Coordinates of C-alpha atoms in Angstrom, one line a residue:
Chain A
X276 CA 120.6 101.3 115.2
X277 CA 121.3 101.6 111.6
X278 CA 122.9 97.7 112.2
X279 CA 119.3 96.8 113.4
X280 CA 117.7 98.7 111.0
X281 CA 120.1 97.2 107.8
X282 CA 118.7 93.5 109.0
X283 CA 115.2 94.6 109.4
X284 CA 115.3 95.8 105.8
X285 CA 116.7 92.6 104.4
X286 CA 114.5 90.4 106.6
X287 CA 111.3 92.6 105.4
X288 CA 112.9 91.6 101.7
X289 CA 113.3 87.5 102.6
X290 CA 109.5 87.2 101.1
X291 CA 110.0 87.8 97.0
X292 CA 111.0 84.7 94.6
X293 CA 114.2 85.5 93.4
X294 CA 113.3 88.2 90.6
X295 CA 115.3 90.4 88.0
X296 CA 112.7 92.8 90.4
X297 CA 113.8 91.5 93.1
X298 CA 117.1 91.9 92.4
X299 CA 116.6 95.9 91.4
X300 CA 114.4 96.7 94.6
X301 CA 116.8 95.4 96.7
X302 CA 119.5 97.0 95.1
X303 CA 118.8 100.4 96.1
X304 CA 117.6 99.8 99.4
X305 CA 121.0 98.3 100.5
X306 CA 123.0 100.8 98.5
X307 CA 123.9 102.4 102.7
X308 CA 122.1 105.7 102.9
X309 CA 122.4 107.4 106.3
X310 CA 118.4 105.7 107.2
X311 CA 117.7 109.1 108.9
X312 CA 113.9 108.6 108.2
X313 CA 113.7 104.8 110.6
X314 CA 116.1 106.4 112.8
X315 CA 113.7 109.2 113.3
X316 CA 111.1 107.2 113.8
X317 CA 113.5 104.5 116.7
X318 CA 114.7 107.4 118.2
X319 CA 111.6 109.4 118.6
X320 CA 109.7 106.0 119.4
X321 CA 112.4 105.4 122.2
X322 CA 112.3 108.7 123.7
X323 CA 108.3 108.6 124.2
X324 CA 109.1 105.0 126.1
X325 CA 107.8 103.2 123.3
X326 CA 109.4 100.0 122.6
X327 CA 111.6 100.5 119.1
X328 CA 110.9 97.2 118.4
X329 CA 107.9 98.2 117.4
X330 CA 109.1 100.9 115.4
X331 CA 111.6 98.8 113.0
X332 CA 108.6 97.3 110.4
X333 CA 107.6 101.1 109.7
X334 CA 110.6 102.6 109.6
X335 CA 111.2 100.1 106.9
X336 CA 108.4 100.9 105.5
X337 CA 109.8 104.4 105.3
X338 CA 113.1 103.6 104.2
X339 CA 111.8 101.6 101.0
X340 CA 109.3 104.7 100.2
X341 CA 111.7 106.9 100.2
X342 CA 114.2 104.9 98.1
X343 CA 111.6 103.9 95.6
X344 CA 111.4 107.6 95.3
X345 CA 115.1 108.2 94.6
X346 CA 114.7 105.3 91.9
X347 CA 112.2 107.2 89.9
X348 CA 113.7 110.2 90.7
X349 CA 116.7 109.5 89.3
X350 CA 115.5 108.2 85.8
X351 CA 116.2 109.8 83.0
X352 CA 112.9 110.9 82.0
X353 CA 112.4 113.0 85.9
X354 CA 116.6 114.1 86.7
X355 CA 118.5 111.4 84.6
X356 CA 121.4 111.0 87.6
X357 CA 124.0 108.3 86.9
X358 CA 125.2 108.2 90.2
X359 CA 123.4 107.7 93.2
X360 CA 125.4 106.6 97.0
X361 CA 128.4 106.6 95.1
X362 CA 127.0 103.8 92.5
X363 CA 125.3 103.0 89.6
X364 CA 121.7 104.1 89.6
X365 CA 119.3 101.9 89.2
X366 CA 118.5 102.2 85.7
X367 CA 121.9 102.3 84.8
X368 CA 122.3 98.7 85.5
X369 CA 118.6 97.4 85.6
X370 CA 117.9 99.2 82.4
X371 CA 114.6 101.8 82.6
X372 CA 111.6 98.7 82.5
X373 CA 113.4 97.4 85.9
X374 CA 113.9 100.8 87.5
X375 CA 110.2 101.6 87.4
X376 CA 109.1 98.3 88.3
X377 CA 111.8 98.3 91.1
X378 CA 110.5 101.4 92.3
X379 CA 107.0 100.2 92.2
X380 CA 108.0 97.3 94.2
X381 CA 109.0 99.1 96.9
X382 CA 106.5 101.2 97.3
X383 CA 104.0 98.7 97.5
X384 CA 106.6 96.5 99.6
X385 CA 106.1 99.5 102.2
X386 CA 102.3 98.4 102.8
X387 CA 103.3 95.0 102.7
X388 CA 105.7 95.4 105.3
X389 CA 103.5 97.6 107.4
X390 CA 100.8 94.8 107.3
X391 CA 103.2 92.2 108.1
X392 CA 104.6 94.2 111.7
X393 CA 103.2 92.8 115.0
X394 CA 101.1 96.1 115.6
X395 CA 97.8 95.9 116.5
X396 CA 95.4 96.0 113.5
X397 CA 94.5 100.4 114.9
X398 CA 97.8 101.4 114.5
X399 CA 98.6 99.5 111.9
X400 CA 95.8 101.4 109.9
X401 CA 96.8 105.2 111.3
X402 CA 100.3 104.1 110.0
X403 CA 98.7 103.1 107.2
X404 CA 96.9 106.4 106.7
X405 CA 99.9 108.2 108.1
X406 CA 102.5 106.5 105.3
X407 CA 100.1 107.2 102.1
X408 CA 99.4 110.5 103.0
X409 CA 102.4 112.1 103.2
X410 CA 103.9 109.7 100.4
X411 CA 100.8 110.5 97.8
X412 CA 100.0 113.3 95.7
X413 CA 99.1 115.7 99.1
X414 CA 103.2 115.1 100.1
X415 CA 106.2 114.3 99.2
X416 CA 104.8 113.7 94.8
X417 CA 103.2 116.6 94.7
X418 CA 106.4 118.1 96.0
X419 CA 108.2 116.1 93.1
X420 CA 106.1 117.7 90.5
X421 CA 107.2 121.2 92.0
X422 CA 110.7 120.0 91.8
X423 CA 110.2 118.9 88.0
X424 CA 108.6 122.0 86.7
X425 CA 111.1 124.4 88.0
X426 CA 109.0 127.1 88.6
X427 CA 110.0 127.9 92.0
X428 CA 110.9 131.8 92.3
X429 CA 110.7 132.6 96.1
X430 CA 111.4 131.7 99.4
X431 CA 108.1 130.8 100.2
X432 CA 107.5 128.2 96.8
X433 CA 110.8 126.7 97.3
X434 CA 110.1 126.2 101.6
X435 CA 106.4 124.3 100.3
X436 CA 108.6 122.3 97.7
X437 CA 111.0 121.3 100.6
X438 CA 108.4 120.8 103.0
X439 CA 106.5 118.5 100.4
X440 CA 109.6 117.2 99.2
X441 CA 111.1 115.9 102.3
X442 CA 109.5 116.9 105.5
X443 CA 106.4 115.0 104.7
X444 CA 108.6 111.5 105.1
X445 CA 110.6 113.3 108.2
X446 CA 106.5 114.0 109.4
X447 CA 105.3 110.7 108.6
X448 CA 108.3 109.3 110.7
X449 CA 107.6 111.4 113.0
X450 CA 103.8 111.0 113.7
X451 CA 104.2 107.2 113.3
X452 CA 106.5 107.1 116.3
X453 CA 103.7 109.0 118.1
X454 CA 101.1 106.5 117.1
X455 CA 103.2 103.5 117.9
X456 CA 104.2 105.0 121.4
X457 CA 100.1 105.5 122.2
X458 CA 100.4 109.4 122.6
X459 CA 98.7 110.4 119.3
X460 CA 98.1 113.4 121.0
X461 CA 101.7 114.9 120.1
X462 CA 101.0 114.2 116.5
X463 CA 100.8 117.7 115.6
X464 CA 104.2 118.6 117.4
X465 CA 105.3 115.7 115.5
X466 CA 104.1 116.4 112.0
X467 CA 105.2 120.1 112.4
X468 CA 108.8 119.0 113.7
X469 CA 108.7 116.8 110.9
X470 CA 107.9 119.6 108.6
X471 CA 111.0 122.3 109.9
X472 CA 113.4 119.2 110.1
X473 CA 112.8 118.6 106.6
X474 CA 112.9 122.2 105.0
X475 CA 116.3 122.4 107.0
X476 CA 118.0 119.1 105.5
X477 CA 117.1 120.7 102.6
X478 CA 118.9 123.8 102.7
X479 CA 122.0 121.9 104.0
X480 CA 122.0 120.0 100.7
X481 CA 121.9 123.0 99.1
X482 CA 124.3 124.3 100.9
X483 CA 126.7 121.2 100.4
X484 CA 125.6 121.5 96.5
X485 CA 128.5 124.7 96.7
X486 CA 130.9 123.7 99.8
X487 CA 131.8 120.0 99.3
X488 CA 133.3 117.7 96.3
X489 CA 131.7 114.9 94.2
X490 CA 133.1 112.2 96.0
X491 CA 132.7 113.4 99.5
X492 CA 128.6 113.3 99.0
X493 CA 128.2 110.6 96.2
X494 CA 126.9 111.9 93.5
X495 CA 127.3 115.0 91.0
X496 CA 127.9 117.9 92.6
X497 CA 127.1 121.2 90.6
X498 CA 124.2 119.4 89.2
X499 CA 121.4 121.8 90.2
X500 CA 123.7 124.8 89.1
X501 CA 123.8 123.1 85.7
X502 CA 120.2 122.7 85.5
X503 CA 119.6 125.6 86.6
X504 CA 117.2 125.0 89.7
X505 CA 116.6 127.4 92.3
X506 CA 118.3 126.9 95.5
X507 CA 118.5 128.4 99.0
X508 CA 121.7 130.0 97.8
X509 CA 121.3 131.1 94.6
X510 CA 117.8 132.7 96.3
X511 CA 120.1 134.9 99.3
X512 CA 123.0 133.9 98.4
X513 CA 125.5 131.6 100.6
X514 CA 126.1 133.7 104.2
X515 CA 121.9 134.6 104.1
X516 CA 121.2 130.5 103.2
X517 CA 123.3 129.7 106.5
X518 CA 121.8 132.1 109.0
X519 CA 117.9 130.8 108.0
X520 CA 119.1 127.2 108.1
X521 CA 120.9 128.4 111.6
X522 CA 117.0 129.8 112.5
X523 CA 115.5 126.8 111.3
X524 CA 117.0 124.9 114.0
X525 CA 116.3 127.0 117.1
X526 CA 112.9 126.1 115.9
X527 CA 113.7 122.7 115.6
X528 CA 115.1 123.1 118.6
X529 CA 112.1 124.9 120.4
X530 CA 109.7 121.8 119.2
X531 CA 111.9 119.4 120.8
X532 CA 111.5 120.8 123.8
X533 CA 107.2 121.1 123.2
X534 CA 107.3 117.5 122.8
X535 CA 108.4 116.5 126.6
X536 CA 110.9 113.8 125.9
X537 CA 111.9 111.1 128.3
X538 CA 115.5 111.0 126.4
X539 CA 117.9 112.4 123.8
X540 CA 118.1 109.9 120.9
X541 CA 115.7 111.9 118.8
X542 CA 118.1 115.5 119.8
X543 CA 121.3 113.3 119.3
X544 CA 120.0 112.6 115.9
X545 CA 119.4 115.7 114.8
X546 CA 122.1 117.1 116.4
X547 CA 124.0 114.8 114.3
X548 CA 122.1 115.5 110.7
X549 CA 122.8 119.5 111.7
X550 CA 126.8 119.5 112.1
X551 CA 126.9 117.9 108.8
X552 CA 127.8 121.2 107.5
X553 CA 127.4 124.5 110.1
Chain B
X739 CA 76.8 99.9 90.0
X740 CA 79.5 101.1 87.5
X741 CA 78.0 105.2 87.7
X742 CA 78.4 104.1 91.9
X743 CA 82.2 103.1 90.9
X744 CA 82.8 106.6 89.1
X745 CA 80.9 108.7 91.7
X746 CA 83.5 107.2 94.5
X747 CA 85.9 107.2 92.2
X748 CA 85.9 110.7 91.4
X749 CA 85.2 111.6 95.0
X750 CA 88.4 109.9 96.7
X751 CA 90.5 112.3 94.0
X752 CA 88.7 115.4 95.6
X753 CA 91.2 115.7 98.9
X754 CA 94.1 116.2 96.2
X755 CA 95.3 119.9 95.7
X756 CA 95.0 121.1 92.2
X757 CA 98.4 119.7 89.9
X758 CA 99.2 118.2 87.2
X759 CA 100.2 115.1 89.0
X760 CA 96.6 115.5 90.1
X761 CA 95.2 115.9 86.2
X762 CA 97.9 113.3 85.0
X763 CA 96.3 110.7 88.3
X764 CA 92.3 112.0 87.3
X765 CA 92.8 111.7 83.3
X766 CA 93.8 108.1 83.6
X767 CA 91.5 106.9 86.6
X768 CA 88.2 108.0 85.1
X769 CA 88.9 107.6 81.0
X770 CA 86.3 105.0 81.2
X771 CA 87.3 101.0 81.5
X772 CA 85.7 98.3 82.6
X773 CA 86.0 98.2 86.0
X774 CA 86.2 94.8 86.8
X775 CA 88.1 94.8 89.8
X776 CA 85.5 96.5 91.7
X777 CA 82.9 95.2 90.5
X778 CA 83.8 91.5 91.2
X779 CA 84.6 93.1 94.4
X780 CA 81.4 94.7 95.1
X781 CA 79.3 91.8 93.6
X782 CA 80.9 89.0 95.6
X783 CA 80.5 91.2 98.4
X784 CA 76.4 91.1 98.0
X785 CA 76.2 87.4 96.6
X786 CA 77.9 87.0 100.6
X787 CA 75.0 88.8 102.2
X788 CA 77.4 91.8 102.8
X789 CA 77.1 95.8 102.6
X790 CA 78.1 96.8 99.1
X791 CA 78.7 100.7 100.3
X792 CA 81.3 99.3 102.5
X793 CA 83.3 97.8 99.3
X794 CA 83.1 101.1 97.6
X795 CA 86.3 102.7 98.8
X796 CA 88.3 99.1 98.7
X797 CA 86.7 99.0 95.3
X798 CA 88.3 102.0 94.0
X799 CA 91.5 101.1 95.4
X800 CA 91.4 98.3 93.7
X801 CA 90.6 100.2 90.5
X802 CA 93.9 102.7 91.2
X803 CA 96.2 99.9 91.3
X804 CA 95.5 98.1 88.3
X805 CA 95.2 101.6 86.1
X806 CA 98.8 102.7 87.3
X807 CA 100.4 99.4 86.3
X808 CA 98.1 100.4 82.8
X809 CA 99.8 104.0 82.8
X810 CA 103.6 102.8 83.8
X811 CA 103.3 99.9 82.0
X812 CA 102.8 101.9 78.4
X813 CA 105.5 104.0 79.2
X814 CA 108.3 104.3 76.4
X815 CA 110.4 102.1 78.5
X816 CA 107.9 99.6 79.0
X817 CA 105.8 98.8 76.6
X818 CA 105.5 101.9 74.7
X819 CA 101.7 101.9 73.9
X820 CA 100.1 105.1 72.3
X821 CA 96.8 104.4 72.7
X822 CA 94.1 103.1 75.5
X823 CA 90.6 103.0 76.1
X824 CA 90.6 104.9 72.8
X825 CA 92.5 108.1 74.1
X826 CA 96.3 108.8 73.9
X827 CA 98.2 107.2 76.6
X828 CA 98.8 109.3 79.5
X829 CA 102.5 110.0 79.1
X830 CA 101.9 110.8 75.5
X831 CA 99.3 113.9 76.9
X832 CA 101.2 114.7 80.2
X833 CA 105.0 113.4 79.3
X834 CA 107.1 111.1 80.8
X835 CA 107.4 112.2 84.2
X836 CA 104.2 113.2 85.1
X837 CA 103.1 110.0 83.9
X838 CA 105.6 108.4 86.6
X839 CA 104.7 110.7 89.0
X840 CA 100.8 110.2 88.1
X841 CA 101.2 106.1 88.1
X842 CA 103.1 106.6 91.3
X843 CA 100.4 108.7 92.8
X844 CA 97.8 106.3 91.6
X845 CA 99.3 103.6 93.9
X846 CA 100.0 105.5 96.9
X847 CA 96.6 106.8 97.0
X848 CA 95.0 103.2 96.4
X849 CA 96.1 102.7 100.0
X850 CA 94.9 106.7 101.6
X851 CA 91.6 105.4 100.1
X852 CA 91.7 102.0 101.8
X853 CA 92.8 104.1 104.9
X854 CA 89.7 106.8 104.4
X855 CA 87.2 104.0 104.0
X856 CA 84.6 103.6 107.3
X857 CA 85.6 99.9 107.7
X858 CA 86.6 99.1 111.2
X859 CA 90.8 98.6 111.7
X860 CA 90.6 94.9 111.7
X861 CA 89.2 94.3 108.3
X862 CA 91.3 98.0 107.0
X863 CA 94.4 95.8 108.2
X864 CA 93.8 93.4 106.4
X865 CA 92.8 94.5 103.0
X866 CA 96.0 95.9 103.3
X867 CA 97.4 92.9 103.6
X868 CA 95.5 91.5 100.5
X869 CA 96.2 94.4 98.6
X870 CA 99.6 95.2 98.9
X871 CA 100.6 91.1 98.7
X872 CA 98.9 90.6 95.6
X873 CA 99.7 94.1 93.6
X874 CA 103.5 93.7 94.4
X875 CA 106.3 92.0 93.8
X876 CA 105.1 88.3 94.8
X877 CA 102.1 89.2 92.6
X878 CA 101.2 91.6 90.0
X879 CA 104.7 93.3 89.5
X880 CA 106.3 90.2 89.1
X881 CA 103.7 89.4 86.7
X882 CA 105.0 92.3 84.8
X883 CA 108.8 91.3 85.0
X884 CA 107.5 87.7 83.2
X885 CA 106.1 90.1 80.4
X886 CA 108.8 92.5 79.5
X887 CA 111.3 89.7 79.6
X888 CA 109.3 87.4 76.9
X889 CA 110.9 84.0 77.8
X890 CA 107.8 82.9 77.8
X891 CA 108.1 79.5 75.7
X892 CA 105.4 76.9 77.6
X893 CA 101.7 77.6 78.6
X894 CA 102.8 76.8 82.0
X895 CA 104.9 79.3 82.2
X896 CA 102.7 81.6 80.3
X897 CA 99.8 80.8 83.0
X898 CA 102.1 81.7 85.4
X899 CA 102.6 84.9 83.9
X900 CA 98.4 86.1 83.5
X901 CA 98.2 84.3 87.4
X902 CA 100.1 87.2 88.6
X903 CA 99.5 89.6 85.9
X904 CA 95.8 90.0 86.2
X905 CA 94.6 86.9 88.5
X906 CA 96.0 88.8 91.5
X907 CA 94.2 91.6 91.2
X908 CA 91.1 89.5 90.6
X909 CA 92.2 87.8 93.8
X910 CA 92.7 90.8 95.6
X911 CA 88.9 91.6 94.9
X912 CA 87.4 88.3 95.7
X913 CA 89.6 88.0 99.0
X914 CA 88.5 91.6 100.0
X915 CA 84.7 91.2 99.6
X916 CA 85.3 87.9 102.0
X917 CA 86.9 89.8 104.5
X918 CA 84.2 92.4 104.6
X919 CA 81.6 90.5 104.6
X920 CA 83.2 88.9 107.9
X921 CA 83.9 85.9 106.0
X922 CA 87.6 85.1 106.1
X923 CA 86.7 81.2 105.6
X924 CA 86.1 81.6 102.2
X925 CA 89.4 83.6 101.4
X926 CA 91.3 80.6 100.0
X927 CA 88.2 79.5 97.5
X928 CA 87.8 83.7 96.8
X929 CA 91.6 83.4 95.7
X930 CA 91.8 80.6 93.7
X931 CA 88.7 81.9 92.0
X932 CA 90.4 85.3 91.3
X933 CA 93.0 83.3 89.9
X934 CA 91.5 81.0 87.3
X935 CA 89.1 84.0 86.4
X936 CA 92.5 86.2 85.6
X937 CA 93.7 83.6 83.5
X938 CA 90.8 83.5 81.3
X939 CA 90.5 87.2 80.9
X940 CA 93.5 87.0 79.7
X941 CA 93.3 84.2 77.5
X942 CA 90.4 86.0 75.8
X943 CA 93.0 89.2 75.6
X944 CA 94.6 86.8 73.5
X945 CA 92.2 85.6 71.1
X946 CA 90.9 88.8 70.9
X947 CA 94.1 90.2 69.9
X948 CA 93.5 88.2 66.8
X949 CA 89.5 88.4 65.8
X950 CA 88.8 91.7 66.3
X951 CA 90.0 95.0 64.9
X952 CA 91.8 97.8 66.4
X953 CA 88.6 100.2 66.6
X954 CA 86.0 97.9 68.6
X955 CA 89.2 97.0 71.5
X956 CA 90.2 100.8 71.5
X957 CA 94.0 99.7 71.3
X958 CA 96.6 99.0 68.5
X959 CA 96.0 95.1 67.5
X960 CA 98.7 92.8 66.7
X961 CA 101.2 94.3 69.0
X962 CA 101.7 91.2 70.9
X963 CA 102.6 89.6 67.5
X964 CA 104.5 92.8 66.0
X965 CA 106.9 92.1 69.5
X966 CA 106.5 88.3 69.2
X967 CA 105.0 88.2 72.0
X968 CA 104.2 84.1 73.0
X969 CA 99.8 84.3 73.6
X970 CA 97.8 81.2 74.1
X971 CA 97.3 81.6 70.2
X972 CA 100.5 81.8 69.6
X973 CA 101.3 78.4 71.4
X974 CA 97.8 76.0 71.4
X975 CA 96.4 77.4 67.8
X976 CA 93.3 79.3 67.7
X977 CA 90.8 76.3 68.1
X978 CA 92.8 74.4 70.8
X979 CA 92.9 78.4 72.8
X980 CA 89.6 78.6 72.5
X981 CA 88.8 75.2 73.6
X982 CA 91.1 75.5 77.0
X983 CA 89.2 79.0 77.9
X984 CA 86.4 77.2 78.0
X985 CA 87.7 74.5 80.2
X986 CA 88.9 77.3 82.7
X987 CA 85.3 78.4 82.5
X988 CA 84.1 75.3 83.2
X989 CA 86.4 75.1 86.7
X990 CA 85.1 79.4 87.6
X991 CA 81.3 77.8 87.0
X992 CA 81.9 74.6 89.7
X993 CA 84.7 77.5 92.2
X994 CA 81.2 79.8 92.0
X995 CA 79.2 77.0 93.7
X996 CA 81.5 76.0 96.4
X997 CA 81.5 79.3 97.4
X998 CA 77.8 78.9 98.3
X999 CA 76.5 82.4 97.1
X1000 CA 72.6 83.8 98.3
X1001 CA 72.8 86.1 95.0
X1002 CA 74.2 85.2 91.5
X1003 CA 75.7 89.3 91.1
X1004 CA 79.4 87.6 90.7
X1005 CA 77.7 84.5 88.2
X1006 CA 76.5 87.5 86.2
X1007 CA 79.4 89.4 85.9
X1008 CA 81.3 86.4 85.1
X1009 CA 79.1 85.1 82.2
X1010 CA 79.2 89.3 80.9
X1011 CA 83.0 88.8 80.5
X1012 CA 82.9 85.3 79.3
X1013 CA 80.7 86.4 76.3
X1014 CA 83.4 88.4 75.5
X1015 CA 84.5 86.3 72.6
X1016 CA 83.1 82.7 73.1

């Protein structure tokens, strides 16, 4: 499945003329990564009995949104990170101006990619709504603000931040899958699953920050602690944090049952995601 | 028409929860401006016999794209401008991080706004294609790269830059109008008119930079000259630049005739735009 995603990501970039902004977009989009968001979409689409080919371009669109958010988030004015996925961050290679433009280019390209997909217009319009709502200032971007402001002092606020920052794009993947599969009645459950999964995934990132080395995760470790960011570990301690993560995982399993899936791609993917550190 | 646009711009922002990123978006989106892009869309839509109400949200989407491009373009890593529309630039009010996020928020909100419009799905999907193609790395963003790189040394390169930087969004306005009016067979002519108009408008900006004062145009004058940017005036001298601008205006009038319009809103608007300095 990852190979198919990589091939289609490259294909979606073919329409752009040679330019530095294309190089900047390509550098970050094709730098590996786990491709979790398109895989969530394709897996649920398969498990609902849909045609995975129909989810490839919407999945690429999601990965573009995710990638642009990393490029902008790494900028000196934001998190000021030097390494991402074992490579220098975009602005360290192309300069800040081209990192800003490359990010803008990826964000816009997500919608060009949706437009280019061979979905019918009703589904295209629904996917545009789902993607823009979850990615924008009602969703992921608002989560980035919470993150930057560093005003999170309790568990509820941390969970709200993680729901927005990560849950929204996961929800977007799963919501789009229900719509593409022609089962929009499952969109709300898919959204809830995405939120739970996003929070759980961020909890794990927090746990990894204190249990793994820089080499293993491909970016500077302890950077949260250096910036005195609140994490699930700083709020609850390591053991209670691991327990809460496990309880989220249990909720996720219940939500999976509720979706009445025909196959287990999504379940397998989620277990793979959770095995990272539990 | 401008009041209707202002009212609808505010309305499209109502869905966002109170936050700094919303304040950043609102500050730049509601800071006046000539609203030329939505007015182009609404005017052509009217002149093609369409219902202007149907163009309001697509017009707001265009204005959001235009505004985000200004917010990001003003950043220290880009043009590093302090004033815009007689007010401090976004990053001078909200800081760089919130200006980046506010710009991202406006870019994403453009597609949420399209999704929220009451157009049918076919037209929505077409508008998404038109907007993303013209705004992205095939269009406006590529124009920004040309602009930043400062490698323009002749008239052809300058015109190509202006077509991308400004022509693409003008084209987007006029293309969307033909699709919303149910006359997609006029889309190519509308696109060509948008390109000519964009170049002509940028020529005028260049002319204004050397003929007007800072107070009159609301941003620092001579900033092009300070940065040793090539302009139509630096390439051709003032008189020849004015002549070329006039010849573009003549081409625009021919293209207007070709569109066989039922009313003169677009013609009047273009004349108002051209009267700025001719």
